[in-house]
Amino acid sequence: MNPSRRRALQLLGLTGFSALAGRTAWLQVVQGPGLADKARAERTLTWTNVALRGNICGRDGTILATSSVSFDIGVNQRMVAQWEDKVEQDNPTTGLPETVVVGHGPAAAADKLAPILGVDAAELGAKMVGDSTYAVIAEAVPPDTWRQIKALGIRGVEPDQRVRRTYPAGYVAGNVVGLTAEGEGRVLEGTAGIESTQDDWLRGVNGSGSMEVGRTGAQIPSGRVTETASTPGATVTLTLDPDLQVLAQQAIDKVVTAQGAEWGCCVVMEPSTGKVLVMADSRAVDPGDPTASAGRDLGARCVEAVFEPGSVGKVVTFAAALEEGAVTPEETWTVPYSWTSANGQTFIDSHPHGVERLTTAQVLAESSNVGTVQIGERVADDVRHAYMERFGWGARSGIELPGESAGLLTPPSKWDDRTRYTTMFGQGIAGTALQSAQVLATVANNGVRVAPRVIDSWTAADGTVTRQVQPEGVRVMSEATAKTLTDMLVGVTQEGGTAEEASIDGYLVAGKTGTTEIISEDATVASFVGFTPAHDPAIAAAVIVNKPSGIFGGVVAAPVFRTIALATLHKLGIAPDPSVMATSKAHKDAQAAPVDRHGASAPPGRGE
């Protein structure tokens, strides 16, 4: 070969080698990491470690809502159709181990899965036949069951990890606890109640994991494995007492059934802290089975349902008149059955009676509309309206529940000649059961309104506890006025008052009945709102019954108040007052008919 041709070939070879070396270097140095990552990604299996939603508990730690991880088991029907059940056994001829196919396809897979799932193999096999890449064959399978299924190594059997919400206490406080539904990515989202308002606290943070697998789906021993644990959501502890909640719900259901009422509700709160101990609805929803309840029964009526408070609104009128110095408890009033104002508006009392002389305290105890409007005239409309606002009418309390209504409170400039007076006895305005309870709680708390709340604390997954902030109180009236009004409200539950049925042996009860006509429907709203022990209040409560067959709050709602209040006092460990018991006994003895020497009973006189 001549020298020039040899040099040309050498140059060509050197150029080719340089190009190959350059290409190799390019692949290794520049593209290499990317290609390696792409290959790793193609053989990497990833998954999500789903976070548990936080618990909702009662004040005593009773779990009202909790979460658990479960699996829906699905199959890739195409892959299962190609699956072979292989076993290792010795060849009878050679004595050497060999792999033998003992079954294949859906039938063989079903034979292995059916005993674990506790279902019929033939029916299961039928679900596994088809062309779908994902068909569910079992739902809500616990983790232990999935581990048994996974150990079978059946290609095409796939888990779908899910977090499911359960409610161990059933319907207890169901309308407060609320509901959840699966949102994007099957993440549970609150849709009602505490589940909704506390969604950010209750939601956890998902983790993740990955591992490298081969073509068969088996893990590559030397492959990369990563794992990030999930963080559960926080536990929300309510102020509600589950035992009292059950009793209250049963009591409300009982009176609604007995009265043929549309619905009823009850709220019990601590006047000094605003903590709500009970928030009960008739026909309470079971959050675990919400479809069993009518749509109208899913919310919390204590904060959503609006009604005219009726005579409960008189408490605000009397508070304003006393605080402004317009009246005194001992001042007397001429109270006929019917009374006409200067602007021509006529008002009547609930029962016909002759002209009476009543003190201010007696007007309240007997719940006289005629006496109330005379007292209310002593206070300017704008001043009385200001007191309504200070008591909480016309504004949301801020309680941690969705759908709370502010009620209806129009300014005095929009009151007509009649509304000016009807607002004095709780008509022409509207509010919720919680607002009614708040009015009496304000009186009980020496004239200071404390916003109600139903959450006590939040406990994060790491144990960090965040306490609910104590609401700052709003001074509505002086302590002296509150004490005077308390004494007057005690008269409501004593003999001759409109709510004798609310009295509790051994305890003084202060309160007010309410009976509001629903003129458009020829029905009423019956209520009783009160607090006890009157001179050292532990609780304030409101009982509302909508459209009962009975009419008056003292007959319909007061007995329910007594049942719930007595149970609450016992639960709180508040013993009866010996002085109250002694006074009650002396009064009963004085009222007992004297017996003459022959053993005959003689009728008592009025002064006995």
XYZ file of C-alpha atoms in Angstrom:
608
model
C 0.000 0.000 0.000
C 1.398 3.324 -1.000
C 2.176 5.743 1.781
C -0.432 8.335 0.816
C -3.273 5.790 0.856
C -2.113 4.440 4.214
C -2.068 7.931 5.670
C -5.556 8.555 4.342
C -6.853 5.368 5.953
C -5.091 6.206 9.182
C -6.616 9.668 9.149
C -10.045 8.228 8.410
C -9.682 5.723 11.249
C -8.525 8.394 13.637
C -11.464 10.586 12.661
C -13.921 7.711 13.178
C -12.382 6.803 16.496
C -12.499 10.445 17.604
C -16.162 10.682 16.602
C -16.969 7.457 18.437
C -15.049 8.612 21.508
C -16.789 11.977 21.345
C -20.165 10.340 21.015
C -19.398 8.053 23.917
C -18.227 10.982 26.010
C -21.355 12.928 25.042
C -23.577 10.020 26.055
C -21.718 9.409 29.288
C -21.068 12.959 30.406
C -23.849 15.037 28.914
C -26.774 12.730 28.191
C -25.781 9.969 30.531
C -27.386 11.259 33.731
C -30.591 12.138 31.917
C -30.837 8.767 30.232
C -30.118 7.029 33.514
C -32.837 9.049 35.218
C -35.244 8.231 32.404
C -34.497 4.531 32.677
C -34.845 4.656 36.436
C -38.129 6.495 36.161
C -39.468 3.865 33.774
C -38.725 1.122 36.254
C -39.720 3.065 39.373
C -43.030 2.399 41.080
C -44.361 5.342 43.109
C -47.198 5.589 45.595
C -48.825 7.994 48.031
C -48.877 7.444 51.758
C -52.326 8.865 52.418
C -52.637 10.962 55.591
C -55.294 10.144 58.136
C -57.876 12.848 58.780
C -57.782 14.084 62.374
C -60.255 12.967 65.029
C -63.157 15.005 66.395
C -63.707 14.363 70.095
C -66.088 15.398 72.839
C -64.854 17.286 75.876
C -64.337 13.975 77.713
C -62.247 12.466 74.925
C -65.061 10.423 73.383
C -64.260 9.981 69.695
C -67.067 11.348 67.555
C -65.250 11.108 64.216
C -62.125 9.214 63.208
C -60.379 7.825 60.119
C -58.804 4.590 59.006
C -56.821 3.430 55.999
C -58.421 0.760 53.857
C -57.984 -0.572 50.346
C -60.240 -1.057 47.389
C -58.981 -4.084 45.476
C -59.047 -3.807 41.711
C -57.885 -6.046 38.877
C -56.394 -5.427 35.484
C -58.507 -8.002 33.678
C -56.121 -8.177 30.727
C -53.143 -8.970 32.945
C -55.050 -11.487 35.075
C -56.098 -13.324 31.910
C -52.394 -13.939 31.175
C -51.406 -14.805 34.737
C -50.104 -18.266 35.516
C -50.091 -19.858 38.937
C -46.661 -21.446 39.195
C -45.226 -23.622 41.943
C -41.774 -25.073 42.540
C -41.671 -28.847 42.869
C -39.302 -31.738 42.293
C -39.435 -33.555 38.960
C -40.462 -37.150 39.759
C -38.172 -38.467 37.038
C -35.021 -36.461 37.564
C -35.540 -35.450 41.160
C -34.509 -31.924 40.251
C -36.578 -28.852 41.182
C -38.675 -27.321 38.420
C -41.391 -24.682 37.956
C -44.813 -26.076 37.124
C -47.956 -24.195 36.051
C -50.876 -25.447 38.185
C -53.489 -22.922 37.089
C -53.972 -19.780 35.093
C -56.320 -16.873 34.444
C -59.230 -15.480 36.456
C -60.466 -18.827 37.736
C -57.137 -19.704 39.347
C -56.734 -16.209 40.746
C -60.259 -16.285 42.181
C -59.596 -19.620 43.907
C -56.722 -18.011 45.797
C -58.440 -14.688 46.565
C -61.913 -15.913 47.546
C -60.955 -17.451 50.945
C -59.137 -14.245 51.950
C -62.007 -11.987 50.908
C -64.664 -14.359 52.235
C -66.624 -14.516 48.982
C -67.702 -17.164 46.489
C -64.883 -18.069 44.102
C -67.164 -18.448 41.071
C -68.766 -15.039 41.576
C -65.372 -13.459 42.149
C -63.956 -15.076 39.027
C -66.795 -13.632 36.955
C -65.836 -10.114 38.111
C -62.261 -10.719 36.961
C -63.157 -11.613 33.371
C -63.187 -8.863 30.791
C -61.135 -6.235 29.014
C -60.978 -3.533 31.718
C -57.658 -2.326 33.044
C -59.240 -1.629 36.445
C -62.332 -3.330 37.848
C -63.087 -3.216 41.571
C -63.604 -6.631 43.141
C -63.618 -5.648 46.853
C -64.050 -2.404 48.792
C -62.853 -1.163 52.185
C -60.459 -4.050 52.722
C -58.326 -3.613 55.874
C -54.521 -3.412 55.574
C -53.979 -6.935 56.986
C -56.214 -8.391 54.308
C -54.383 -6.502 51.593
C -51.047 -7.836 52.878
C -52.351 -11.397 52.501
C -53.494 -10.652 48.967
C -50.198 -9.000 48.083
C -48.281 -12.056 49.288
C -50.003 -14.160 46.609
C -48.121 -12.235 43.914
C -50.982 -12.295 41.391
C -50.100 -9.956 38.537
C -52.893 -7.517 37.775
C -54.336 -7.397 41.292
C -53.891 -3.803 42.396
C -54.666 -1.876 45.606
C -56.290 1.554 45.797
C -55.427 3.039 49.180
C -58.172 5.228 50.671
C -58.928 6.999 53.918
C -62.442 6.427 55.155
C -64.277 8.447 57.797
C -66.160 6.663 60.547
C -68.347 8.003 63.347
C -68.184 5.673 66.378
C -70.795 7.634 68.345
C -73.330 7.511 65.509
C -75.927 10.267 65.688
C -74.481 11.841 68.874
C -73.877 15.502 67.990
C -74.079 14.488 64.349
C -75.475 17.849 63.252
C -72.518 19.599 64.884
C -69.807 17.134 63.819
C -70.892 17.369 60.181
C -70.108 15.442 57.033
C -67.265 14.691 54.605
C -67.015 13.702 50.963
C -64.180 12.633 48.690
C -62.753 15.476 46.656
C -60.004 15.633 44.069
C -57.581 12.757 44.423
C -60.041 11.037 46.755
C -59.001 13.345 49.578
C -61.669 13.682 52.253
C -63.122 17.176 52.477
C -65.489 18.575 55.072
C -68.876 19.509 53.650
C -70.867 20.362 56.797
C -70.461 21.116 60.491
C -67.107 21.029 62.243
C -65.803 18.811 59.448
C -66.239 21.809 57.168
C -65.100 24.762 59.284
C -62.078 22.895 60.680
C -61.047 21.263 57.413
C -57.596 22.873 57.400
C -56.866 21.499 60.881
C -58.318 18.055 60.227
C -56.552 17.439 56.936
C -53.193 15.759 57.213
C -50.183 15.946 54.890
C -49.689 13.019 52.529
C -46.369 11.224 52.312
C -44.933 9.293 49.378
C -42.785 6.316 48.466
C -41.007 4.752 45.507
C -38.959 1.672 44.569
C -37.368 0.233 41.460
C -39.035 -2.850 40.028
C -38.218 -5.246 37.226
C -40.373 -6.249 34.267
C -42.293 -8.730 36.387
C -43.112 -6.077 38.952
C -40.769 -7.522 41.576
C -38.548 -5.169 43.543
C -34.966 -4.843 42.350
C -32.871 -5.725 45.441
C -30.177 -3.164 44.678
C -32.636 -0.545 43.419
C -33.333 2.810 45.033
C -36.091 2.939 47.671
C -37.509 6.132 49.175
C -40.191 6.566 51.827
C -41.765 9.693 53.354
C -44.321 9.118 56.065
C -47.608 10.998 56.093
C -48.591 13.375 58.888
C -52.084 12.870 60.339
C -54.429 15.811 60.774
C -54.984 17.477 64.140
C -57.529 16.292 66.683
C -60.312 18.815 67.268
C -61.737 18.636 70.789
C -65.214 20.070 71.214
C -66.762 21.656 74.283
C -69.759 19.320 73.938
C -70.429 16.671 76.575
C -71.452 13.470 74.723
C -73.476 12.043 77.647
C -75.512 15.217 78.001
C -75.802 15.444 74.243
C -77.453 12.020 74.093
C -79.887 12.900 76.873
C -80.781 16.231 75.249
C -81.312 14.696 71.820
C -83.613 12.077 73.312
C -85.545 14.710 75.278
C -85.982 16.878 72.175
C -87.088 13.916 70.069
C -89.573 12.942 72.764
C -91.256 16.347 72.957
C -91.313 16.742 69.161
C -93.019 13.354 68.831
C -95.443 13.986 71.686
C -96.369 17.426 70.349
C -96.448 16.442 66.689
C -94.023 19.339 66.161
C -92.037 20.068 63.035
C -88.698 20.171 64.871
C -87.036 21.078 68.127
C -83.588 22.046 69.345
C -81.712 22.811 72.530
C -78.484 24.592 73.419
C -76.748 24.638 76.811
C -73.763 26.878 77.498
C -71.560 28.133 80.316
C -72.374 31.845 80.753
C -68.905 32.852 81.973
C -66.870 31.022 79.301
C -69.184 30.762 76.324
C -68.475 27.024 76.088
C -71.411 25.141 74.594
C -72.063 21.892 76.463
C -75.054 20.754 74.430
C -76.306 21.560 70.952
C -79.069 19.114 70.184
C -81.415 18.768 67.240
C -84.459 16.561 66.819
C -83.978 13.716 64.350
C -80.200 14.079 64.636
C -78.234 12.921 61.617
C -75.841 9.972 61.727
C -72.814 11.285 59.769
C -71.953 7.704 58.867
C -75.297 7.326 57.108
C -76.465 10.817 56.083
C -78.763 9.506 53.340
C -81.016 8.118 56.068
C -81.881 11.698 57.071
C -83.938 14.227 55.173
C -82.007 17.155 53.748
C -83.768 19.591 56.101
C -82.393 17.657 59.101
C -78.698 17.815 58.182
C -77.830 21.269 59.524
C -77.521 22.612 63.074
C -80.834 24.370 63.689
C -79.534 25.984 66.883
C -77.531 28.369 64.694
C -79.395 28.178 61.382
C -83.140 28.196 62.095
C -84.558 31.683 62.589
C -87.773 32.484 64.465
C -89.335 35.358 66.371
C -88.199 34.975 69.998
C -91.536 36.112 71.370
C -91.639 36.842 75.076
C -87.971 35.906 75.479
C -87.398 39.265 73.801
C -89.044 40.941 76.805
C -85.839 40.279 78.743
C -84.071 42.801 76.525
C -86.857 45.376 77.010
C -86.796 45.032 80.799
C -82.981 45.105 80.870
C -82.976 48.376 78.912
C -85.674 49.946 81.101
C -83.912 48.946 84.327
C -80.434 49.942 83.157
C -81.659 53.315 81.893
C -83.434 53.964 85.190
C -86.810 54.213 83.454
C -88.511 51.783 85.866
C -87.972 49.989 89.158
C -88.971 46.421 90.019
C -91.495 47.658 92.591
C -93.219 50.254 90.405
C -96.859 49.410 89.793
C -98.783 49.422 86.517
C -102.437 49.371 85.610
C -102.747 46.372 83.309
C -106.075 45.730 81.531
C -106.573 42.784 79.192
C -106.581 45.167 76.206
C -104.615 48.388 75.814
C -104.430 50.954 72.999
C -101.381 53.124 72.442
C -101.386 56.819 71.604
C -100.822 56.010 67.925
C -103.873 53.745 67.823
C -102.248 50.318 68.158
C -104.177 47.822 70.299
C -102.515 44.993 72.227
C -103.946 42.177 74.333
C -102.585 39.618 76.775
C -102.582 35.885 76.135
C -105.487 35.260 78.510
C -108.562 37.411 79.241
C -108.479 39.078 82.663
C -109.839 42.097 84.472
C -107.899 45.269 85.160
C -104.939 44.396 87.394
C -102.350 46.332 89.349
C -98.996 44.661 88.752
C -95.467 45.581 89.738
C -92.756 45.627 87.090
C -91.533 42.290 88.431
C -95.032 40.819 88.198
C -95.459 42.054 84.633
C -92.350 40.037 83.688
C -93.298 36.992 85.764
C -96.763 36.850 84.202
C -95.401 37.816 80.763
C -98.004 40.509 80.180
C -97.796 42.063 76.729
C -99.905 45.010 77.859
C -97.659 45.723 80.835
C -94.515 45.249 78.721
C -95.458 47.821 76.070
C -96.221 50.362 78.782
C -92.776 49.763 80.257
C -91.129 49.772 76.844
C -92.581 53.186 76.063
C -90.328 54.601 78.756
C -87.224 53.858 76.626
C -86.467 55.594 73.319
C -86.559 53.334 70.265
C -82.923 53.935 69.310
C -81.772 53.201 72.874
C -83.768 49.962 73.006
C -82.425 48.975 69.585
C -78.883 49.534 70.845
C -79.548 47.118 73.709
C -80.823 44.520 71.250
C -77.547 44.783 69.378
C -75.498 44.573 72.554
C -77.333 41.404 73.552
C -76.367 39.881 70.194
C -79.538 40.186 68.105
C -78.919 40.819 64.424
C -75.315 39.586 64.403
C -73.563 36.259 64.049
C -71.952 35.067 67.252
C -68.905 33.717 65.436
C -69.391 30.155 66.683
C -67.311 27.647 64.727
C -70.166 26.264 62.629
C -71.192 26.967 59.035
C -74.484 28.508 58.071
C -74.974 30.588 61.208
C -77.721 33.148 60.716
C -77.491 36.698 62.007
C -81.262 36.775 62.374
C -83.311 39.830 61.512
C -83.078 43.162 63.288
C -84.137 46.222 61.340
C -83.199 49.746 62.468
C -85.830 51.880 64.271
C -86.116 54.110 61.209
C -87.808 51.196 59.426
C -90.203 50.325 62.227
C -93.838 51.182 61.552
C -96.292 52.247 64.241
C -97.016 48.671 65.264
C -93.512 47.189 64.926
C -92.256 49.830 67.341
C -94.295 48.071 70.034
C -94.099 44.424 68.902
C -90.308 44.514 69.143
C -90.792 45.163 72.858
C -92.158 41.638 73.281
C -90.038 39.782 70.730
C -92.025 40.100 67.514
C -90.927 41.937 64.408
C -87.398 40.673 65.064
C -85.964 37.180 64.547
C -83.046 35.203 65.877
C -81.671 31.735 66.559
C -81.828 29.430 69.565
C -78.185 30.265 70.257
C -78.961 33.985 70.308
C -81.821 33.399 72.743
C -79.536 31.404 75.024
C -76.971 34.175 74.734
C -79.464 36.763 76.054
C -80.103 34.849 79.283
C -76.422 33.875 79.556
C -75.584 37.581 79.521
C -77.891 38.233 82.448
C -76.444 35.198 84.238
C -72.876 36.456 83.684
C -73.501 39.687 85.625
C -74.396 41.607 82.483
C -71.402 40.585 80.341
C -71.998 38.823 77.025
C -69.397 36.185 76.156
C -69.457 34.854 72.595
C -70.360 31.145 72.461
C -67.918 28.576 71.144
C -68.028 24.850 70.480
C -64.287 24.108 70.098
C -62.050 23.701 73.123
C -58.672 22.877 71.547
C -56.665 21.503 68.636
C -53.987 18.828 69.142
C -51.434 18.426 66.348
C -49.906 15.082 65.385
C -46.769 15.907 67.374
C -48.828 16.484 70.510
C -48.780 20.274 70.437
C -52.020 21.593 71.939
C -53.535 24.896 70.835
C -56.209 26.126 73.210
C -59.234 28.071 72.039
C -58.901 31.722 72.903
C -61.276 32.872 75.633
C -63.603 35.395 73.953
C -63.477 38.917 75.320
C -66.724 39.827 77.031
C -68.968 42.743 76.116
C -70.550 44.712 78.960
C -74.286 44.958 78.187
C -75.627 46.157 81.524
C -74.321 46.826 85.004
C -73.864 44.019 87.497
C -76.522 45.618 89.700
C -79.083 45.602 86.875
C -78.227 41.988 86.040
C -78.814 40.927 89.645
C -82.123 42.811 89.802
C -83.257 41.248 86.527
C -82.172 37.810 87.780
C -84.430 38.134 90.823
C -87.305 39.135 88.552
C -86.651 36.178 86.225
C -86.694 33.778 89.171
C -90.307 34.837 89.642
C -91.121 33.433 86.199
C -90.445 29.882 87.419
C -92.116 30.296 90.797
C -95.772 29.811 91.662
C -97.855 32.215 89.622
C -95.201 32.622 86.920
C -95.541 31.344 83.373
C -92.902 28.601 83.737
C -93.533 26.702 86.954
C -92.719 23.552 84.955
C -89.114 24.756 84.628
C -88.500 24.832 88.372
C -86.040 22.295 89.796
C -86.141 21.046 93.375
C -83.120 22.325 95.261
C -82.104 24.898 92.651
C -83.295 28.391 91.815
C -84.092 28.777 88.136
C -84.290 32.133 86.370
C -85.834 32.188 82.945
C -88.399 33.322 80.443
C -91.044 31.595 78.398
C -91.663 32.434 74.772
C -94.748 31.808 72.637
C -94.714 33.243 69.140
C -97.564 33.008 66.660
C -96.735 31.999 63.097
C -99.746 33.769 61.694
C -99.254 32.631 58.097
C -99.373 28.986 59.191
C -101.703 29.183 62.207
C -98.978 27.711 64.412
C -96.611 28.748 67.184
C -92.990 28.512 68.281
C -92.832 27.518 71.949
C -89.669 28.204 73.924
C -88.110 28.477 77.334
C -84.740 30.061 78.021
C -83.189 30.160 81.463
C -80.191 29.697 83.741
C -79.430 27.963 87.022
C -78.481 28.123 89.865
C -79.892 31.616 89.577
C -77.509 33.346 92.001
C -74.388 31.388 91.004
C -75.109 30.408 87.409
C -73.367 27.376 85.959
C -75.440 26.972 82.798
C -77.814 28.841 80.533
C -80.065 26.916 78.183
C -82.640 27.438 75.466
C -85.276 24.928 74.363
C -87.190 25.641 71.148
C -90.103 23.602 69.750
C -91.409 24.599 66.341
C -95.124 24.202 65.556
C -96.177 22.040 68.515
C -99.777 20.990 69.067
C -99.564 22.768 72.407
C -99.269 26.533 72.438
C -97.325 27.943 75.341
C -93.608 27.682 76.013
C -94.237 27.180 79.728
C -96.134 23.964 78.981
C -94.224 22.649 75.950
C -90.590 23.705 76.416
C -90.153 24.345 80.154
C -90.371 20.656 81.191
C -87.679 19.775 78.633
C -85.464 22.509 80.067
C -85.915 21.044 83.534
C -84.899 17.548 82.385
C -81.786 18.713 80.562
C -80.749 21.308 83.138
C -81.042 18.874 86.052
C -78.918 16.270 84.254
C -76.326 18.938 83.443
C -76.151 20.136 87.053
C -75.605 16.570 88.218
C -72.922 15.973 85.569
C -71.127 19.134 86.650
C -71.294 18.054 90.267
C -73.390 20.998 91.443
C -75.273 19.965 94.560
C -78.722 21.289 95.484
C -78.814 24.398 97.655
C -79.957 23.437 101.189
C -81.509 26.870 101.723
C -83.546 26.538 98.548
C -84.683 23.070 99.580
C -85.666 24.350 103.029
C -87.596 27.279 101.565
C -89.360 25.001 99.099
C -90.344 22.597 101.858
C -91.658 25.390 104.048
C -93.688 26.732 101.139
C -95.178 23.320 100.422
C -96.015 22.820 104.078
C -97.716 26.218 104.182
C -99.759 25.337 101.117
C -100.825 21.986 102.498
C -104.467 21.858 103.512
C -105.013 21.813 107.323
C -106.778 18.796 108.694
C -109.627 19.289 111.239
C -110.154 17.120 114.308
C -112.342 14.725 112.313
C -109.664 14.216 109.682
C -111.418 16.212 106.977
C -109.401 18.553 104.784
C -110.335 22.220 104.838
C -109.649 24.434 101.781
C -106.742 26.831 102.264
C -107.252 30.583 102.096
C -105.406 32.896 99.696
C -102.965 34.057 102.333
C -101.889 30.604 103.441
